Structures are given as C-alpha cells and as structure tokens.
Coordinates of C-alpha atoms in Angstrom, one line a residue:
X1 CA 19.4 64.7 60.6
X2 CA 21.2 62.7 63.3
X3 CA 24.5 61.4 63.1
X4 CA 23.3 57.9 64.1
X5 CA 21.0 58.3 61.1
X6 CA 23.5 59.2 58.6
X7 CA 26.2 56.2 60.2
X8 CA 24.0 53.6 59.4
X9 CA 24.8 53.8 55.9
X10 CA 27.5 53.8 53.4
X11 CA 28.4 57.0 51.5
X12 CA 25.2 57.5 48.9
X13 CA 26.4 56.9 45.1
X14 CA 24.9 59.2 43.3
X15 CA 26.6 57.7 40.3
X16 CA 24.0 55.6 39.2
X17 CA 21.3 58.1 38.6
X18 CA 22.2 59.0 35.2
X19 CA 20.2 58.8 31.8
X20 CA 19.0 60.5 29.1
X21 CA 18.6 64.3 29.2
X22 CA 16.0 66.8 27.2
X23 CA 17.2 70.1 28.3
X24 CA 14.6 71.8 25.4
X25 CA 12.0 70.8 27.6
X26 CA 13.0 72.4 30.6
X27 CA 11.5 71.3 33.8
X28 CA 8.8 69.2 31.9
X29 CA 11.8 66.9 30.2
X30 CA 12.7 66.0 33.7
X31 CA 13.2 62.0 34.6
X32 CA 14.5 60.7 38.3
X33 CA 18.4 60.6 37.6
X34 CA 17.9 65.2 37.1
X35 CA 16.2 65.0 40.6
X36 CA 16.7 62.5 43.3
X37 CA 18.5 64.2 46.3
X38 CA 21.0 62.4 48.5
X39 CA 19.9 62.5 52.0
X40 CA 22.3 64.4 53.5
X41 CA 20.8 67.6 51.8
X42 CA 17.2 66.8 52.6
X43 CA 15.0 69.6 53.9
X44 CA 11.4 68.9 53.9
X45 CA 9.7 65.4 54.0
X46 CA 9.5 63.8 50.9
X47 CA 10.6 59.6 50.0
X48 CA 13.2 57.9 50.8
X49 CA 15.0 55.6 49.3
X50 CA 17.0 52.7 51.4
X51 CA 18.9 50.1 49.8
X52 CA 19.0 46.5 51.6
X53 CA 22.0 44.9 50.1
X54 CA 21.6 41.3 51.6
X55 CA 20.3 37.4 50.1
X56 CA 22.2 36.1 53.4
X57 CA 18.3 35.2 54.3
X58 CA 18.0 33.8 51.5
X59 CA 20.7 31.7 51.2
X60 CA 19.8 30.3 54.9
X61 CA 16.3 29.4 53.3
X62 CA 18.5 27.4 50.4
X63 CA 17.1 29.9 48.0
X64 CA 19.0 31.2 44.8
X65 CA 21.3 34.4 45.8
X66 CA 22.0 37.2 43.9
X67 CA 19.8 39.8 45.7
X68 CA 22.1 41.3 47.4
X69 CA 23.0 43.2 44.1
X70 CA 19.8 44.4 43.7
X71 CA 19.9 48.3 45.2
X72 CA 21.5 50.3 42.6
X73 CA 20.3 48.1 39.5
X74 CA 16.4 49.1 40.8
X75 CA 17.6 52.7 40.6
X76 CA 19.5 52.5 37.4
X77 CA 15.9 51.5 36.2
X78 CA 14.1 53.8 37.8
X79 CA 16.8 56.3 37.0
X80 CA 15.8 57.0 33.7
X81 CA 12.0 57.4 34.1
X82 CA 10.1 60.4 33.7
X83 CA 9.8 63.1 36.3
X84 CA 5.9 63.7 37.5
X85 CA 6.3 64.3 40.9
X86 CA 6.3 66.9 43.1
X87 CA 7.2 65.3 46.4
X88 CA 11.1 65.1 46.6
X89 CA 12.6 61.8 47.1
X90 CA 16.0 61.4 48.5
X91 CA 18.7 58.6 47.8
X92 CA 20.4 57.1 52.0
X93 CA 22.0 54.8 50.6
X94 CA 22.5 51.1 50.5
X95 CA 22.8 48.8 54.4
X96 CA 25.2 46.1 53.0
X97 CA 25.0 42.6 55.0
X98 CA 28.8 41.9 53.9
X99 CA 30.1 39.7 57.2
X100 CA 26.8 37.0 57.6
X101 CA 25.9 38.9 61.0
X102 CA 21.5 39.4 59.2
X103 CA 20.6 40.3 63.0
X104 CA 22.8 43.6 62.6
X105 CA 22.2 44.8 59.0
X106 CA 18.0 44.4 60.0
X107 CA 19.0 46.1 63.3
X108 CA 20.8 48.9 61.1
X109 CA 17.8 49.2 58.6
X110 CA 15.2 49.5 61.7
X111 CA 17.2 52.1 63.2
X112 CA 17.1 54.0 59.7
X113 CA 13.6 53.4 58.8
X114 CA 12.5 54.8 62.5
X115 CA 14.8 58.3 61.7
X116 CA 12.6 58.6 58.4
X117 CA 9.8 57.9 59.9
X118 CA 10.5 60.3 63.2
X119 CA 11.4 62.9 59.9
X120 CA 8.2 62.7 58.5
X121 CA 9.4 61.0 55.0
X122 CA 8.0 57.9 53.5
X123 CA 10.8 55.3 53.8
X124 CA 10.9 53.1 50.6
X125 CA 13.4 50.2 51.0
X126 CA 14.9 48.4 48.1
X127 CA 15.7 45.0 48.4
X128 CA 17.7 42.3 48.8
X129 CA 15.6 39.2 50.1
X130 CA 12.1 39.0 51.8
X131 CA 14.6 39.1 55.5
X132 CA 14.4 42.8 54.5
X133 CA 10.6 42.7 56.0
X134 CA 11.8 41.6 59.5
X135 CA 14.3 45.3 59.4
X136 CA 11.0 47.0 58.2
X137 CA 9.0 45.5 60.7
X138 CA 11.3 46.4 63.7
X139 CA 11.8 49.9 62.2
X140 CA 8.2 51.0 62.5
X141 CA 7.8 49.2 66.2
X142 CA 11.2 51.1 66.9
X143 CA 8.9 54.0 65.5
X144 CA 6.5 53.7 67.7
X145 CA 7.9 53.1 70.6
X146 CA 9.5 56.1 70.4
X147 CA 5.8 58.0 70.4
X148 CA 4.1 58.4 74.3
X149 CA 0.9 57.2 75.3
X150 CA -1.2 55.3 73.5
X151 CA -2.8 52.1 73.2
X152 CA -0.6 49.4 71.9
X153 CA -0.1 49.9 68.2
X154 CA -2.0 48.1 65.2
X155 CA 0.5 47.4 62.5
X156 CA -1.1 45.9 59.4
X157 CA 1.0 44.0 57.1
X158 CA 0.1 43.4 53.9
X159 CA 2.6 41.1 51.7
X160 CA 2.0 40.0 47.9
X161 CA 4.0 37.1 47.6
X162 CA 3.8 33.7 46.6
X163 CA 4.7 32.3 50.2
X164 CA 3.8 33.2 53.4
X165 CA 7.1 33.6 54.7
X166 CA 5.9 32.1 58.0
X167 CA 8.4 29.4 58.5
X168 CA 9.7 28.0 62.1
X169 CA 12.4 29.7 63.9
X170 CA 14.5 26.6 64.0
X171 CA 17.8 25.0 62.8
X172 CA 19.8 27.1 60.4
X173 CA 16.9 29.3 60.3
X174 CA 17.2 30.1 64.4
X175 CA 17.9 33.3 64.1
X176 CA 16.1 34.1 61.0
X177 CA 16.0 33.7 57.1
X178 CA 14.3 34.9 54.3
X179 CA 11.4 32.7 55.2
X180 CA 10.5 33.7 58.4
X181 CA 10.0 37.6 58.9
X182 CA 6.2 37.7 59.5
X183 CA 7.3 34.4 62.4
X184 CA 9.6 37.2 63.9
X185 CA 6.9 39.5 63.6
X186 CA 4.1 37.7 64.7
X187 CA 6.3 36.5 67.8
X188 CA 7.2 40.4 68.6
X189 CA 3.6 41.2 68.9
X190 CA 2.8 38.4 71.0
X191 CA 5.6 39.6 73.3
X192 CA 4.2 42.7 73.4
X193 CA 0.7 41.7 73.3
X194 CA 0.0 43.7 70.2
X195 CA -2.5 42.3 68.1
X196 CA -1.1 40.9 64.7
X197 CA -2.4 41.9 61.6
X198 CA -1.0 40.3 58.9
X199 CA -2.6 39.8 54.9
X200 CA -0.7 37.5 52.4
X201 CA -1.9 38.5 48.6
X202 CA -1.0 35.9 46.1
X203 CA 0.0 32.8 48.0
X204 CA 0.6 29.9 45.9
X205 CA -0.8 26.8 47.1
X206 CA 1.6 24.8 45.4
X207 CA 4.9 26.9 47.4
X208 CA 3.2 26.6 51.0
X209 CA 2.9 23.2 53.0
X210 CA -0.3 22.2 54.4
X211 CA 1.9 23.2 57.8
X212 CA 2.1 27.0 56.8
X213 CA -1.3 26.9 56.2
X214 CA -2.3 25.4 59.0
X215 CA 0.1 28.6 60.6
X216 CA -1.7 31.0 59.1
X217 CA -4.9 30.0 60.3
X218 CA -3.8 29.8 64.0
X219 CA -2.4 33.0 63.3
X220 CA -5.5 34.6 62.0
X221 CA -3.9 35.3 58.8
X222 CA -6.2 36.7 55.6
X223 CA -5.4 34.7 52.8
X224 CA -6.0 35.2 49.0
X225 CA -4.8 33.0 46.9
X226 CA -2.7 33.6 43.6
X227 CA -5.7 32.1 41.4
X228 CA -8.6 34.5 43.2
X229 CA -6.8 37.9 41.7
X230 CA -8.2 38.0 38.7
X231 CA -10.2 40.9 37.1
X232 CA -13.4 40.2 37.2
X233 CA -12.6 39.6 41.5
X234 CA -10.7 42.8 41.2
X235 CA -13.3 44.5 43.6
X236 CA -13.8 41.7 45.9
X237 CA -10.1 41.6 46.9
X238 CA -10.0 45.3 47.3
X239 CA -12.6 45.3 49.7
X240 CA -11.1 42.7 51.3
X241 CA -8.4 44.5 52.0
X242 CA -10.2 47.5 53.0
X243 CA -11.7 45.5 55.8
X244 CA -8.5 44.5 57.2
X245 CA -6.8 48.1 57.1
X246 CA -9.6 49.1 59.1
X247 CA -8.3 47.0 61.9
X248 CA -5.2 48.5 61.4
X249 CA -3.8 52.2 62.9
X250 CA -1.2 52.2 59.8
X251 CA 0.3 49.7 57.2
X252 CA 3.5 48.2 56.0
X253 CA 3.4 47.4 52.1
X254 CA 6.1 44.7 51.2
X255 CA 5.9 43.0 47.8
X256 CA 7.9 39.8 47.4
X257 CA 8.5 40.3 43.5
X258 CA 8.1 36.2 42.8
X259 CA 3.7 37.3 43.5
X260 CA 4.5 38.1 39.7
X261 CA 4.7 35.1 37.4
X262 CA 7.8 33.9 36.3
X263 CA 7.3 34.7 32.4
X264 CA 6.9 38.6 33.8
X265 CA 9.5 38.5 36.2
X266 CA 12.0 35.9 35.7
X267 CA 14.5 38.0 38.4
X268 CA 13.7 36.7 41.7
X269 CA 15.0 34.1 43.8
X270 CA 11.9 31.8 43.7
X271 CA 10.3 32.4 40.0
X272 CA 6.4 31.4 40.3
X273 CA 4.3 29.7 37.9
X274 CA 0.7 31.0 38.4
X275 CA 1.5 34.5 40.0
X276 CA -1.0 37.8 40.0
X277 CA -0.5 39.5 36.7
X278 CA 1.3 43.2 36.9
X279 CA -1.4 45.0 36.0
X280 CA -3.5 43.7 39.1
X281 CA -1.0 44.2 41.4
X282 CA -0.4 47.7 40.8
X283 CA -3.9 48.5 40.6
X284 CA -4.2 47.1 44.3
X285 CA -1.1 48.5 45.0
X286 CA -2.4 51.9 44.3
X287 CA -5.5 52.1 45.6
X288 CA -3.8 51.0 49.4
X289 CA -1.3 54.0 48.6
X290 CA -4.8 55.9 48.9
X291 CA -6.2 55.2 51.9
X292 CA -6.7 57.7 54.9
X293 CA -7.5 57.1 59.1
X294 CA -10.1 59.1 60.0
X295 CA -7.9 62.2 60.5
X296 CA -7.0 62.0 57.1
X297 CA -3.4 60.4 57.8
X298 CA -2.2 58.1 55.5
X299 CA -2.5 54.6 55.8
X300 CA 0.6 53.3 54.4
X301 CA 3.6 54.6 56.2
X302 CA 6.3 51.9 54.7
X303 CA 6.7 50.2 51.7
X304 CA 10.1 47.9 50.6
X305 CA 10.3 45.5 47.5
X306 CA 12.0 42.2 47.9
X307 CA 13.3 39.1 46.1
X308 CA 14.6 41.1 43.1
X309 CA 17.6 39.0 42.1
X310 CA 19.6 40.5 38.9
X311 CA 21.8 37.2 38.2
X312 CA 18.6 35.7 36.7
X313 CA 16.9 39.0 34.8
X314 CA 16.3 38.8 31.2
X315 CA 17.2 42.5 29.4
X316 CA 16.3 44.4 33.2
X317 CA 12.6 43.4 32.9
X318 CA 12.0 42.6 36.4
X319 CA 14.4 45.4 37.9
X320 CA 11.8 47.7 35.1
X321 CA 8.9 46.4 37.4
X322 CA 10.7 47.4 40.7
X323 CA 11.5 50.9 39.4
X324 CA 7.8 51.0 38.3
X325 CA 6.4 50.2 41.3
X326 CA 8.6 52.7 43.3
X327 CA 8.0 55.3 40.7
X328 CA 4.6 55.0 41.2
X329 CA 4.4 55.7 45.0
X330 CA 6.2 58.0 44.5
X331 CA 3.2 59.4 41.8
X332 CA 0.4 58.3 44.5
X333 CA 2.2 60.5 47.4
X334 CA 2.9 63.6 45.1
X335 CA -1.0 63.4 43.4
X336 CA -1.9 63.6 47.1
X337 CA -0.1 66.6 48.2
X338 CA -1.2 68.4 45.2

C-alpha cells in the first residue's frame, strides 16, 4: 500500500465497530464489528470501506446539513450485523471536508478510490452528500487513466435518487455542489470525448424542473421515474437497465438515500414523498451487483451511498438501511467468490 494511499486519510477508528458478542458460537456467531480489518493490515482484495465526511455540497445547493456526520454512525449500524461473508472488508477511514475547500476532499477521495481500485478491492464509499459522486467519478477516470491502451473508457452510472443532480455549474454552485456531480461528469467526458452513460432510477417529477429534464434529454439520459418501480414493473426496469450496462465497460453504483420515501427514511437531506420502496431497490440493487462482461469481470466496480444525514433520523432507521445496503454487497461479492 502506498504512502500517498494511506495519507489521504485520517487514522482509521476502529472504535466504533463494537456490539454484541456470541463467543458459544464460534465463527458462526460472528457479526462485522469481530471482523472488519483496518486498511493498513490488508492483504488480499476484498471491500473497502471509505468514509466521505462532507454536506459542504450540500449546503452550497441550500440543502439541510448534517451529512457530514454520517461515516461512522453507517458503521455503528452496520457494526452489529451478522457475519456471512467470506470476502474481507477493510475500514480506510473517513476524508473529512473540515476547511470548505470540496475541490480537495473529492480530489483526496479520487486519489483513494483509484489505489483500491489499482489494489484490486471493491471501494465502497460512505457518505456525506450526493458531491461525494463527483470524488467517485474522478476516482475511477483517475483509474483508468492509469491502465495503457485502450479505447476510451465506457463508464456507466447508475444513480437512484429522487433528482438528477444535473444542475448548472454556475453561481455559488461554480465549482460544484451537491447538485451537480453527473454536470461535472458529463462535462469530463465531453472533454475527453468519452461517451456518457448515465441512468437516473427514481426521479421525482415533482423535485426536477422542466429545465433538468429538458438536460437529461440532451444528455441522453435513461430516465425512470419514482412511480414506474413498482412490482408488478419489477422486470421491465431490470431489463432496462441491463440494456444500458451493455453499453457500458464497467459501472458506478451511487444511491442518493432520499430515492427512499420519507416515511422509510426520514434521514436524508431532501426527504421524498413518493420514493421507490426498500424492498425494490435492493432487489435492483442486487441483481446489478451480479452482472458479468463477457470475460466474466464484474460489472460494478464502485459503489458509495449518499445523502444520509443523522440530525434528522428517527431511532437509526435510515443509517439501518445504509448498513443494509453495504452489508449486502458485501453478501453479493462474497456469494460470488464462493
């Protein structure tokens, strides 16, 4: 592990992975907190875990902060859940945003994310705000980049959220906010001239101007609405999705948590009223985790969780969903080594 690698983040606190014990069970009775390993000690790929400690997006998008408390209460819940895995996952720390300077901390989680990536792990970064996907973004170009040869790459990004997250780079929002990642990303690619591949699951209609529409049409963005998930469409939007990933070398997963509504997840910076019910979106969720290229790669090389804002959870339930969601990638990657 490089030093540049390890720099990049404050000293891991292993503190918070602690919980109950059942020592009569031996290794069966095992949950996370008896098993995540910090990254320093990592010695074969497995996930890891990146905390984004940052709502300084989201407070330029006039959005309700609290996010950037978000890191360790996700593990605290996911600290305490039961051990099925036998991929190891490994704890790098939190990337703090502590001085206003966003450009740097998404610069410092890029530089990260590429490392894990170049290390053959499965980086998995907690958020902080939906800014988090422009650092995730950059971190699998930086990726990339790194590799010789090659056509140009075909990054698919598929988001569930509520909002497209597509705003203009302009104003207080020059130089980013939590609204604009897929603008940043969708303006690298241009640069580039990589093609830009980009899905949006769950967009409200109500939460999105007719302008961001209007965006993701000249964009060529596939959009399914909040009120089209539904279970007897279950199939329909998972083949819709299929199609797309075949356009696609590899994907980024990023769920904004406010795609869940409000009444399920009441801790998020923007709560939403309609929303995709938990049960759909971890069924979709998991059956992206599954895909293959034709050489049997996986599909999905990234995933991060944003939005998740503590100052307005009711008894932990949405940080429960975060740790759930995390726990079971975690589930998807080991079942697929097995």
């Amino acid at each position: 592990m490089t030093d540049q690698y390890k720099d990049n983040n404050r000293p891991v606190d292993m503190s918070v992975w602690q919980g109950r014990t059942d020592d009569e069970d031996g290794n069966t009775g095992l949950r996370f907190h008896q098993t995540v390993i910090p990254a320093h000690n990592a010695t074969k790929p497995g996930v890891m875990l990146l905390g984004f400690a940052c709502d300084e997006g989201v407070a330029r998008n006039k959005g309700r902060t609290g996010a950037y408390q978000s890191p360790p209460v996700i593990r605290r819940a996911l600290a305490n859940m039961a051990w099925h895995h036998s991929t190891p996952v490994y704890d790098s720390g939190d990337i703090a945003c502590d001085d206003h300077n966003l450009q740097d901390a998404q610069n410092r989680l890029s530089v990260d994310i590429a490392e894990a990536l170049r290390q053959q792990h499965f980086p998995v970064v907690l958020g902080g705000g939906h800014e988090v996907a422009w650092g995730s973004f950059q971190g699998i170009t930086r990726y990339l980049s790194q590799r010789k040869g090659g056509r140009a790459p075909r990054i698919g990004i598929i988001n569930f959220d509520a909002h497209f997250d597509l705003r203009p780079l302009s104003g207080d929002s020059k130089s980013g906010s939590s609204g604009t990642p897929f603008t940043q990303a969708a303006n690298l690619c241009a640069k580039n001239q990589w093609p830009f591949h980009y899905a949006c699951v769950g967009v409200s209609r109500t939460s999105n101007t007719q302008a961001l529409f209007n965006t993701a049409e000249d964009l060529g963005v596939t959009v399914i609405e909040d009120w089209e998930v539904t279970p007897e469409t279950l199939n329909n939007v998972t083949k819709q999705l299929e199609q797309f990933a075949l356009l696609c070398d590899c994907l980024y997963l990023t769920v904004d948590l406010d795609v869940l509504p409000a009444s399920v997840a009441p801790g998020v910076s923007a709560p939403a009223v309609h929303g995709i019910s938990y049960p759909m979106l971890e069924t979709i969720y998991r059956h992206l985790l599954s895909l293959r290229n034709e050489d049997g790669s996986r599909k999905v090389i990234l995933a991060d969780i944003a939005e998740y804002n503590p100052r307005f959870d009711i008894d932990n339930q949405t940080a429960r969903l975060a740790a759930r969601l995390v726990w079971q990638l975690c589930r998807s990657i080991s079942t697929e080594q097995n």
